[in-house]
Structure formats: C-alpha cells, structure tokens
mmCIF file of C-alpha atoms in Angstrom:
data_model
loop_
_atom_site.group_PDB
_atom_site.id
_atom_site.type_symbol
_atom_site.label_atom_id
_atom_site.label_comp_id
_atom_site.label_asym_id
_atom_site.label_seq_id
_atom_site.Cartn_x
_atom_site.Cartn_y
_atom_site.Cartn_z
ATOM 1 C CA MET A 246 -23.716 113.684 -11.883
ATOM 2 C CA TYR A 247 -24.099 112.824 -8.212
ATOM 3 C CA LYS A 248 -27.759 112.026 -8.657
ATOM 4 C CA PHE A 249 -27.014 109.731 -11.615
ATOM 5 C CA ILE A 250 -24.474 107.714 -9.576
ATOM 6 C CA MET A 251 -26.858 107.276 -6.651
ATOM 7 C CA LYS A 252 -29.623 106.104 -8.933
ATOM 8 C CA PHE A 253 -27.281 103.457 -10.505
ATOM 9 C CA ALA A 254 -26.218 102.189 -7.066
ATOM 10 C CA THR A 255 -29.843 101.887 -5.953
ATOM 11 C CA TYR A 256 -30.690 99.932 -9.094
ATOM 12 C CA PHE A 257 -27.681 97.579 -8.626
ATOM 13 C CA THR A 258 -28.670 96.849 -4.988
ATOM 14 C CA LYS A 259 -32.250 95.971 -5.905
ATOM 15 C CA SER A 260 -31.137 93.610 -8.666
ATOM 16 C CA LYS A 261 -29.102 91.322 -6.262
ATOM 17 C CA ASN A 262 -30.434 87.787 -5.441
ATOM 18 C CA PRO A 263 -31.489 87.787 -1.803
ATOM 19 C CA ASN A 264 -30.346 84.124 -1.349
ATOM 20 C CA THR A 265 -27.031 84.079 -3.144
ATOM 21 C CA GLY A 266 -26.056 87.676 -3.026
ATOM 22 C CA GLN A 267 -25.267 87.593 -6.733
ATOM 23 C CA CYS A 268 -26.584 89.959 -9.265
ATOM 24 C CA GLN A 269 -29.627 88.916 -11.194
ATOM 25 C CA ASN A 270 -29.742 89.512 -14.873
ATOM 26 C CA PRO A 271 -32.365 91.941 -15.873
ATOM 27 C CA PRO A 272 -35.332 90.394 -17.557
ATOM 28 C CA SER A 273 -34.723 89.661 -21.125
ATOM 29 C CA THR A 274 -36.369 91.700 -23.719
ATOM 30 C CA GLN A 275 -37.327 90.842 -27.225
ATOM 31 C CA ASN A 276 -34.257 92.618 -28.556
ATOM 32 C CA SER A 277 -31.763 90.884 -26.183
ATOM 33 C CA THR A 278 -29.215 88.462 -27.656
ATOM 34 C CA PRO A 279 -28.617 84.880 -26.272
ATOM 35 C CA GLU A 280 -25.805 84.575 -23.789
ATOM 36 C CA ILE A 281 -22.742 82.501 -24.625
ATOM 37 C CA PRO A 282 -21.709 80.033 -21.798
ATOM 38 C CA ILE A 283 -18.361 80.822 -20.320
ATOM 39 C CA THR A 284 -15.824 77.945 -20.529
ATOM 40 C CA PRO A 285 -13.879 77.580 -17.258
ATOM 41 C CA VAL A 286 -10.221 78.180 -17.569
ATOM 42 C CA LYS A 287 -8.034 75.231 -16.483
ATOM 43 C CA THR A 288 -5.333 75.933 -13.981
ATOM 44 C CA PRO A 289 -2.287 73.740 -13.272
ATOM 45 C CA ASN A 290 -3.738 72.666 -9.867
ATOM 46 C CA MET A 291 -7.091 71.527 -11.199
ATOM 47 C CA THR A 292 -7.765 67.747 -11.904
ATOM 48 C CA VAL A 293 -10.400 66.646 -14.313
ATOM 49 C CA PRO A 294 -12.714 64.005 -12.745
ATOM 50 C CA PRO A 295 -12.846 60.668 -14.659
ATOM 51 C CA THR A 296 -15.587 60.414 -17.098
ATOM 52 C CA PRO A 297 -18.091 57.502 -16.888
ATOM 53 C CA SER A 298 -16.580 55.854 -19.970
ATOM 54 C CA ILE A 299 -13.217 55.281 -18.181
ATOM 55 C CA ILE A 300 -14.937 53.737 -15.135
ATOM 56 C CA ARG A 301 -16.862 51.369 -17.364
ATOM 57 C CA LYS A 302 -13.569 50.212 -18.906
ATOM 58 C CA ILE A 303 -11.809 49.657 -15.569
ATOM 59 C CA LEU A 304 -14.707 47.916 -13.770
ATOM 60 C CA PRO A 305 -14.532 44.533 -15.681
ATOM 61 C CA LEU A 306 -10.776 44.307 -15.084
ATOM 62 C CA ALA A 307 -11.246 44.960 -11.372
ATOM 63 C CA ALA A 308 -14.052 42.383 -11.163
ATOM 64 C CA PHE A 309 -11.884 39.786 -12.943
ATOM 65 C CA SER A 310 -8.966 40.419 -10.567
ATOM 66 C CA VAL A 311 -11.172 39.979 -7.510
ATOM 67 C CA ALA A 312 -12.772 36.798 -8.912
ATOM 68 C CA PHE A 313 -9.366 35.379 -9.839
ATOM 69 C CA ALA A 314 -8.031 36.022 -6.335
ATOM 70 C CA ILE A 315 -11.065 34.322 -4.768
ATOM 71 C CA VAL A 316 -10.771 31.279 -7.050
ATOM 72 C CA MET A 317 -7.032 30.877 -6.427
ATOM 73 C CA THR A 318 -7.512 31.153 -2.673
ATOM 74 C CA ALA A 319 -10.219 28.504 -2.749
ATOM 75 C CA LEU A 320 -8.027 26.269 -4.928
ATOM 76 C CA ILE A 321 -5.056 26.580 -2.569
ATOM 77 C CA LEU A 322 -7.232 25.699 0.419
ATOM 78 C CA TYR A 323 -8.673 22.732 -1.487
ATOM 79 C CA MET A 324 -5.204 21.468 -2.438
ATOM 80 C CA ASP A 325 -3.931 21.781 1.128
ATOM 81 C CA ASN A 326 -6.857 19.824 2.555
ATOM 82 C CA THR A 327 -7.729 17.363 -0.199
ATOM 83 C CA VAL A 328 -4.497 16.331 -1.933
ATOM 84 C CA PRO A 329 -2.927 14.666 1.156
ATOM 85 C CA ALA A 330 -6.139 12.715 1.723
ATOM 86 C CA MET A 331 -6.208 11.652 -1.936
ATOM 87 C CA ARG A 332 -2.569 10.562 -1.797
ATOM 88 C CA HIS A 333 -3.248 8.585 1.361
ATOM 89 C CA TYR A 334 -6.256 6.948 -0.285
ATOM 90 C CA GLN A 335 -4.250 6.089 -3.413
ATOM 91 C CA PHE A 336 -1.494 4.633 -1.253
ATOM 92 C CA ARG A 337 -4.022 2.431 0.534
ATOM 93 C CA VAL A 338 -5.442 1.338 -2.829
ATOM 94 C CA ASN A 339 -1.978 0.415 -4.092
ATOM 95 C CA MET A 340 -1.262 -1.446 -0.879
ATOM 96 C CA SER A 341 -4.418 -3.511 -1.321
ATOM 97 C CA GLN A 342 -3.722 -4.631 -4.899
ATOM 98 C CA ASP A 343 -1.897 -7.789 -5.899
ATOM 99 C CA TYR A 344 0.586 -7.703 -8.753
ATOM 100 C CA GLU A 345 0.950 -10.897 -10.737
ATOM 101 C CA LEU A 346 3.920 -11.470 -13.018
ATOM 102 C CA LEU A 347 2.022 -13.615 -15.515
ATOM 103 C CA SER A 348 4.796 -13.657 -18.106
ATOM 104 C CA VAL A 349 7.427 -15.048 -15.716
ATOM 105 C CA ALA A 350 7.470 -18.852 -15.636
ATOM 106 C CA GLN A 351 8.306 -20.556 -12.377
ATOM 107 C CA ASP A 352 11.463 -22.100 -13.899
ATOM 108 C CA ASN A 353 12.652 -18.843 -15.484
ATOM 109 C CA PRO A 354 16.462 -18.714 -15.058
ATOM 110 C CA LEU A 355 16.411 -15.014 -14.222
ATOM 111 C CA LEU A 356 13.778 -15.590 -11.544
ATOM 112 C CA ILE A 357 15.805 -18.448 -10.047
ATOM 113 C CA THR A 358 18.939 -16.291 -9.956
ATOM 114 C CA TYR A 359 17.009 -13.414 -8.400
ATOM 115 C CA ILE A 360 15.667 -15.646 -5.617
ATOM 116 C CA ARG A 361 19.057 -17.198 -4.981
ATOM 117 C CA GLU A 362 20.962 -13.901 -4.870
ATOM 118 C CA VAL A 363 18.422 -11.648 -3.156
ATOM 119 C CA HIS A 364 16.021 -13.666 -1.023
ATOM 120 C CA LEU A 365 17.760 -16.821 0.173
ATOM 121 C CA ARG A 366 19.575 -16.226 3.455
ATOM 122 C CA PRO A 367 21.265 -18.428 6.056
ATOM 123 C CA ALA A 368 18.782 -19.204 8.816
ATOM 124 C CA ILE A 369 20.948 -17.615 11.486
ATOM 125 C CA GLU A 370 21.040 -14.274 13.299
ATOM 126 C CA PRO A 371 24.558 -13.560 14.590
ATOM 127 C CA HIS A 372 23.711 -10.183 16.139
ATOM 128 C CA HIS A 373 21.196 -11.416 18.721
ATOM 129 C CA LYS A 374 21.157 -14.001 21.454
ATOM 130 C CA PRO A 375 20.045 -17.358 20.023
ATOM 131 C CA LEU A 376 16.667 -18.773 20.981
ATOM 132 C CA GLU A 377 16.762 -22.354 22.151
ATOM 133 C CA SER A 378 13.920 -24.791 21.678
ATOM 134 C CA LEU A 379 12.542 -26.305 24.874
ATOM 135 C CA ALA A 380 11.215 -29.435 23.164
ATOM 136 C CA ALA A 381 12.906 -32.642 24.302
ATOM 137 C CA GLY A 382 11.829 -34.541 21.202
ATOM 138 C CA PRO A 383 10.222 -34.063 17.803
ATOM 139 C CA PRO A 384 6.539 -33.161 17.404
ATOM 140 C CA GLU A 385 4.193 -36.120 17.144
ATOM 141 C CA ASP A 386 3.601 -35.749 13.433
ATOM 142 C CA THR A 387 7.343 -35.332 12.755
ATOM 143 C CA ALA A 388 8.086 -38.515 14.728
ATOM 144 C CA TYR A 389 5.542 -40.340 12.557
ATOM 145 C CA VAL A 390 7.156 -38.995 9.372
ATOM 146 C CA LEU A 391 10.543 -40.108 10.650
ATOM 147 C CA LYS A 392 9.122 -43.572 11.202
ATOM 148 C CA LEU A 393 7.821 -43.646 7.628
ATOM 149 C CA LEU A 394 11.310 -42.775 6.407
ATOM 150 C CA ASN A 395 12.998 -45.438 8.572
ATOM 151 C CA ASN A 396 14.710 -42.880 10.843
ATOM 152 C CA LYS A 397 16.582 -41.439 7.913
ATOM 153 C CA ARG A 398 19.609 -39.275 8.595
ATOM 154 C CA ASP A 399 20.911 -36.382 6.515
ATOM 155 C CA GLY A 400 17.552 -35.884 4.864
ATOM 156 C CA VAL A 401 16.188 -32.831 3.064
ATOM 157 C CA PHE A 402 13.104 -30.899 4.169
ATOM 158 C CA VAL A 403 11.071 -27.879 3.142
ATOM 159 C CA GLU A 404 8.972 -26.242 5.850
ATOM 160 C CA SER A 405 6.489 -23.530 5.046
ATOM 161 C CA GLY A 406 5.185 -21.717 8.096
ATOM 162 C CA ALA A 407 8.149 -22.481 10.344
ATOM 163 C CA TYR A 408 7.873 -20.815 13.766
ATOM 164 C CA ASN A 409 4.444 -19.426 13.011
ATOM 165 C CA ASP A 410 3.946 -19.110 16.751
ATOM 166 C CA GLY A 411 7.473 -17.793 17.162
ATOM 167 C CA LYS A 412 8.579 -20.863 19.127
ATOM 168 C CA THR A 413 8.277 -24.221 17.386
ATOM 169 C CA SER A 414 9.245 -25.858 14.127
ATOM 170 C CA LYS A 415 8.376 -29.278 12.788
ATOM 171 C CA THR A 416 11.884 -29.789 11.392
ATOM 172 C CA GLU A 417 14.213 -28.323 14.034
ATOM 173 C CA TRP A 418 14.713 -31.666 15.780
ATOM 174 C CA LEU A 419 15.460 -33.378 12.456
ATOM 175 C CA GLU A 420 18.175 -30.831 11.687
ATOM 176 C CA LYS A 421 19.839 -30.691 15.093
ATOM 177 C CA LYS A 422 19.635 -34.388 15.966
ATOM 178 C CA LEU A 423 19.758 -36.211 12.636
ATOM 179 C CA GLY A 424 21.722 -33.821 10.457
ATOM 180 C CA TRP A 425 18.902 -32.835 8.099
ATOM 181 C CA LYS A 426 19.053 -29.629 6.080
ATOM 182 C CA GLY A 427 16.546 -27.674 4.057
ATOM 183 C CA LEU A 428 14.526 -24.547 3.423
ATOM 184 C CA LEU A 429 12.461 -22.568 5.943
ATOM 185 C CA ILE A 430 9.734 -20.299 4.531
ATOM 186 C CA GLN A 431 8.114 -17.558 6.599
ATOM 187 C CA SER A 432 5.961 -14.670 5.394
ATOM 188 C CA ASP A 433 5.383 -12.878 8.693
ATOM 189 C CA THR A 434 8.201 -10.418 9.369
ATOM 190 C CA ARG A 435 8.199 -10.895 13.133
ATOM 191 C CA HIS A 436 8.217 -14.684 12.913
ATOM 192 C CA TYR A 437 10.921 -14.536 10.242
ATOM 193 C CA PHE A 438 13.328 -12.806 12.634
ATOM 194 C CA SER A 439 12.353 -15.261 15.355
ATOM 195 C CA LEU A 440 13.150 -18.068 12.912
ATOM 196 C CA ARG A 441 16.643 -16.745 12.277
ATOM 197 C CA ARG A 442 17.340 -16.371 15.988
ATOM 198 C CA HIS A 443 16.974 -20.140 16.370
ATOM 199 C CA ASN A 444 20.261 -20.469 14.456
ATOM 200 C CA ARG A 445 19.337 -23.191 11.995
ATOM 201 C CA VAL A 446 22.899 -23.378 10.685
ATOM 202 C CA ARG A 447 22.255 -26.162 8.175
ATOM 203 C CA SER A 448 19.263 -24.478 6.572
ATOM 204 C CA GLN A 449 18.353 -21.585 4.319
ATOM 205 C CA ALA A 450 15.530 -19.140 5.070
ATOM 206 C CA VAL A 451 13.382 -16.987 2.831
ATOM 207 C CA HIS A 452 11.105 -14.142 3.856
ATOM 208 C CA ALA A 453 8.332 -14.740 1.339
ATOM 209 C CA CYS A 454 5.071 -16.549 0.840
ATOM 210 C CA LEU A 455 4.240 -19.419 -1.472
ATOM 211 C CA SER A 456 2.483 -18.352 -4.641
ATOM 212 C CA SER A 457 -0.880 -19.928 -5.359
ATOM 213 C CA MET A 458 -0.121 -19.634 -9.076
ATOM 214 C CA PRO A 459 2.753 -20.999 -11.217
ATOM 215 C CA TYR A 460 4.305 -17.535 -11.411
ATOM 216 C CA PRO A 461 5.551 -14.987 -8.847
ATOM 217 C CA LYS A 462 3.324 -12.372 -7.269
ATOM 218 C CA GLU A 463 3.530 -9.409 -4.928
ATOM 219 C CA ILE A 464 0.754 -9.088 -2.394
ATOM 220 C CA THR A 465 -0.190 -7.142 0.704
ATOM 221 C CA PHE A 466 0.443 -9.098 3.864
ATOM 222 C CA HIS A 467 -1.718 -8.264 6.887
ATOM 223 C CA GLN A 468 -0.247 -8.826 10.275
ATOM 224 C CA GLU A 469 -1.784 -7.985 13.608
ATOM 225 C CA ASN A 470 0.058 -5.427 15.639
ATOM 226 C CA GLU A 471 -0.395 -4.534 19.269
ATOM 227 C CA VAL A 472 0.042 -0.864 18.393
ATOM 228 C CA LYS A 473 -2.668 0.735 16.281
ATOM 229 C CA ILE A 474 -0.834 1.970 13.225
ATOM 230 C CA ASN A 475 -3.713 3.800 11.584
ATOM 231 C CA SER A 476 -6.837 5.202 13.167
ATOM 232 C CA ILE A 477 -8.388 6.599 9.978
ATOM 233 C CA GLN A 478 -11.458 4.579 9.114
ATOM 234 C CA ALA A 479 -13.358 6.854 6.766
ATOM 235 C CA ASN A 480 -13.034 5.790 3.114
ATOM 236 C CA SER A 481 -10.475 3.202 4.177
ATOM 237 C CA VAL A 482 -9.573 0.510 1.692
ATOM 238 C CA ILE A 483 -8.671 -1.869 4.472
ATOM 239 C CA GLU A 484 -11.662 -2.352 6.718
ATOM 240 C CA ASP A 485 -9.712 -3.060 9.887
ATOM 241 C CA PRO A 486 -7.201 -0.288 10.663
ATOM 242 C CA ASP A 487 -5.666 -2.279 13.509
ATOM 243 C CA TRP A 488 -3.764 -4.437 11.014
ATOM 244 C CA PHE A 489 -0.329 -3.437 9.853
ATOM 245 C CA THR A 490 0.206 -4.133 6.151
ATOM 246 C CA THR A 491 3.437 -4.826 4.290
ATOM 247 C CA ARG A 492 4.260 -5.781 0.732
ATOM 248 C CA ILE A 493 5.742 -9.220 0.262
ATOM 249 C CA LYS A 494 6.892 -11.396 -2.632
ATOM 250 C CA CYS A 495 5.285 -14.771 -3.299
ATOM 251 C CA PHE A 496 7.236 -17.395 -5.222
ATOM 252 C CA PRO A 497 6.153 -20.768 -6.567
ATOM 253 C CA LEU A 498 7.466 -23.649 -4.482
ATOM 254 C CA PHE A 499 9.174 -25.124 -7.538
ATOM 255 C CA SER A 500 11.081 -21.851 -8.071
ATOM 256 C CA LEU A 501 12.376 -21.977 -4.502
ATOM 257 C CA LEU A 502 13.479 -25.588 -4.958
ATOM 258 C CA LEU A 503 15.383 -24.700 -8.103
ATOM 259 C CA ALA A 504 17.030 -21.788 -6.289
ATOM 260 C CA MET A 505 18.132 -24.319 -3.644
ATOM 261 C CA ASN A 506 19.409 -26.686 -6.372
ATOM 262 C CA VAL A 507 17.171 -29.380 -4.885
ATOM 263 C CA THR A 508 14.455 -31.454 -6.565
ATOM 264 C CA ASN A 509 14.467 -34.503 -4.249
ATOM 265 C CA ILE A 510 12.665 -33.765 -0.970
ATOM 266 C CA ASP A 511 12.209 -36.222 1.876
ATOM 267 C CA TYR A 512 9.644 -34.196 3.829
ATOM 268 C CA LEU A 513 7.490 -31.242 2.809
ATOM 269 C CA SER A 514 5.657 -29.514 5.673
ATOM 270 C CA LEU A 515 3.113 -27.192 4.084
ATOM 271 C CA GLU A 516 1.208 -24.435 5.851
ATOM 272 C CA SER A 517 0.125 -21.459 3.722
ATOM 273 C CA ALA A 518 -2.912 -19.865 5.385
ATOM 274 C CA GLY A 519 -5.637 -21.585 3.379
ATOM 275 C CA THR A 520 -3.952 -21.827 -0.028
ATOM 276 C CA GLU A 521 -2.456 -25.291 0.466
ATOM 277 C CA LEU A 522 -4.377 -26.871 -2.419
ATOM 278 C CA GLN A 523 -3.443 -24.072 -4.843
ATOM 279 C CA VAL A 524 0.231 -24.351 -3.825
ATOM 280 C CA LEU A 525 0.208 -28.118 -4.396
ATOM 281 C CA GLU A 526 -1.355 -27.606 -7.823
ATOM 282 C CA THR A 527 1.626 -25.450 -8.887
ATOM 283 C CA ILE A 528 4.139 -28.256 -8.276
ATOM 284 C CA PRO A 529 5.246 -30.149 -11.421
ATOM 285 C CA PHE A 530 5.366 -33.555 -9.743
ATOM 286 C CA GLU A 531 6.939 -35.070 -12.840
ATOM 287 C CA ARG A 532 10.024 -32.916 -12.196
ATOM 288 C CA VAL A 533 10.097 -33.104 -8.398
ATOM 289 C CA LYS A 534 10.276 -36.084 -6.045
ATOM 290 C CA ILE A 535 8.718 -35.585 -2.605
ATOM 291 C CA GLU A 536 8.570 -38.659 -0.357
ATOM 292 C CA VAL A 537 6.231 -37.419 2.400
ATOM 293 C CA ILE A 538 3.930 -34.399 2.479
ATOM 294 C CA GLY A 539 2.433 -32.982 5.663
ATOM 295 C CA VAL A 540 -0.385 -30.509 4.975
ATOM 296 C CA HIS A 541 -1.741 -28.192 7.653
ATOM 297 C CA LEU A 542 -5.507 -28.062 7.097
ATOM 298 C CA THR A 543 -8.167 -26.158 8.985
ATOM 299 C CA ALA A 544 -10.699 -26.179 6.148
ATOM 300 C CA SER A 545 -14.000 -27.996 5.883
ATOM 301 C CA ASP A 546 -14.316 -31.723 5.278
ATOM 302 C CA ALA A 547 -15.162 -31.071 1.628
ATOM 303 C CA GLU A 548 -11.931 -29.143 1.068
ATOM 304 C CA ARG A 549 -9.897 -31.777 2.876
ATOM 305 C CA ASP A 550 -11.427 -34.427 0.633
ATOM 306 C CA THR A 551 -10.528 -32.309 -2.379
ATOM 307 C CA ILE A 552 -6.861 -32.265 -1.338
ATOM 308 C CA LYS A 553 -6.915 -36.009 -0.702
ATOM 309 C CA LYS A 554 -8.330 -36.650 -4.163
ATOM 310 C CA PHE A 555 -5.824 -34.329 -5.806
ATOM 311 C CA LEU A 556 -2.811 -35.956 -4.127
ATOM 312 C CA ALA A 557 -4.228 -39.371 -5.003
ATOM 313 C CA THR A 558 -3.928 -38.397 -8.658
ATOM 314 C CA LYS A 559 -0.236 -37.681 -7.994
ATOM 315 C CA LYS A 560 0.298 -41.152 -6.492
ATOM 316 C CA TYR A 561 0.091 -40.130 -2.832
ATOM 317 C CA THR A 562 -1.778 -42.019 -0.135
ATOM 318 C CA PHE A 563 -3.287 -40.456 2.951
ATOM 319 C CA MET A 564 -1.651 -42.026 5.995
ATOM 320 C CA GLN A 565 -2.733 -40.343 9.212
ATOM 321 C CA SER A 566 -3.716 -37.005 10.729
ATOM 322 C CA PHE A 567 -2.350 -35.295 13.830
ATOM 323 C CA ASN A 568 -4.603 -32.486 14.990
ATOM 324 C CA SER A 569 -4.692 -30.304 11.863
ATOM 325 C CA THR A 570 -1.748 -31.928 10.060
ATOM 326 C CA TYR A 571 -2.537 -34.561 7.410
ATOM 327 C CA ILE A 572 0.298 -36.866 6.336
ATOM 328 C CA PHE A 573 0.534 -38.176 2.746
ATOM 329 C CA MET A 574 3.141 -40.559 1.384
ATOM 330 C CA MET A 575 4.203 -41.635 -2.081
ATOM 331 C CA ASN A 576 2.848 -45.051 -2.989
ATOM 332 C CA ARG A 577 6.238 -46.564 -3.731
ATOM 333 C CA VAL A 578 7.661 -45.667 -0.320
ATOM 334 C CA LYS A 579 7.763 -48.752 1.874
ATOM 335 C CA ILE A 580 6.550 -48.510 5.431
#
C-alpha cells in the first residue's frame, strides 16, 4: 500500500505544468470523452462587464450630447457678440431713413390741430437769463423790406432759420421796435433754445423743419457736435461719426400758417438749407398772400435763376440782393 501511494505522488508531481504550477491533463486517448466547459458560478459581489452591443447603443447618444453642447455654446457666444452689433446697425439704418406721410394733406384738420397743440410754443424761455441782441438797428435786408412796406407797423412775419448762428434774427428788430408778430422756425436743437432765450414775447416758435413736399415728413437731422458721440466707423450708415443725429418733424409751410390762423403774411424770410425752391413749390399761393419774400440762397446761378423764374410765375418780381439774401415782392405792392 505504501509503495502504491508513493508511485501516485510521483506521477502527480511529474504531471504539473512547470510555468503555472497547475496539473496538466494526461494526453487524450482514443477512448477519452470530450470535456464539458465549466460555467463560472456568479457570486453577489461579481459585476458583469457591459457587452459591446450596449456600448454601441450608448455611443450615439453621448456623441449627440457633446455636439449639442458645442453648438449651443457657439450660439451663445455668437449672440453675445453679434446681436448688439446688429441692433446698433439697425438703429443706425432707422435713423438714416426718412418717413413720409404721403396720405396726410397739408391742410388736414387733424394735422393742423396736432401742430397747434404739440409743436407751437411761445418764443420765450422763463427759466434762463434772457439773451439780448447787440444790434442797434435792423439788418440791411430787413431795412430794405421795411422800406418796401412803407415802414409798416404791427405787421406779420414768418422767419425760417431764425438765430441760425445763435445770435441774430432778421425779424427781431421789427418785433421789438415796430410791434410785429409772427412765427419763428428752427430745426437745430441748440439754436432753438437760443431762439427762445431771446424772449420774443409776441411770437410763436416751432422746433421743426420745413417740408420739401406738400405733406409732413420725419427725417434725421445732422448737427455738428464738439464732442464725438460715436467712434464706430466700421459698417456705419452715417459716414461721418462726428455728427450727432436726431429725429425731427418737417411740416409744410402752409400747415404751419394754418396752425397760426394766419394766411396774410407781410414778410417771409426763408432759409431751409438748400431746399428753398422745393418749399416755395409747396405753397398754394392762391390761398396765401405774402407781400415780400426774402430767400437765402447759396446755390449756383442756374438754381437762383430757377427760383426767380418760379416766383415770376406767381407774380413776384426780383428786387435786390443783400449778400446771399434775394428779395422778391408781389407785383401789386407799390414801392
């Protein structure tokens, strides 16, 4: 028995794998039966690794989530950087466009009421120290007009462009010395406040421009400012960023006269930054009587001749010029 045990131990030692230390199966014989693989027994602490089919299902969802996050981040950055610039550009575009109220006639009752209630103001500024004119007498062209009208007192005037330099008016002497009254028109905001500080107590003032068409408009008014308001030049609608722009209403001259309840004018002083002819063409001369017209002209000789010919068709005669002011008078007015 002892010999049999020793022989079995020797055989078992020789059959071990020298590398792994595990027993090697004896070589199979023709009569041996195939071995059945042993299925590992699962324990509660063991986790089954995910199979490749589950990974393939999760991978597209993960890729979509990453791509969505990247796209949303890029979109947020684009909105933060681009939208303000687009809004600024759209604002500049809107500020550069004119809006014309084509369907509103210049004698529309609602328009007349709107001008009278909203835009007409006394030409005085009670909250600031009045500005006094240093002129001892009327301007040369105004003195000539007064001569044409036989030194008329208590006349009626309309002056467009009053105090354009912030200091002088062609009708101030007429109002303060001869009791005239009328309408002062100024489109520049700074000059408008200067106008009111001159305390023209017998006159009305309007912060507006004269429309070049027989209907009201809203335009962008450019005024030079000592302070640079905008330094952005790229993709700028307005080429010169050193100009401050404001929106302003433009009314036909006839509409303003109706708002004043006046159709008989002794003296019209017209200065409208190059649109004098267009403004004159909007006036229905058959419904308005204007004795003397003074037109401020800095245009070429051809354009001045055009205005002379136009007023000649309305029964006006060119009388005399003073620097850039051209005086016209109705034919029936006696000198």
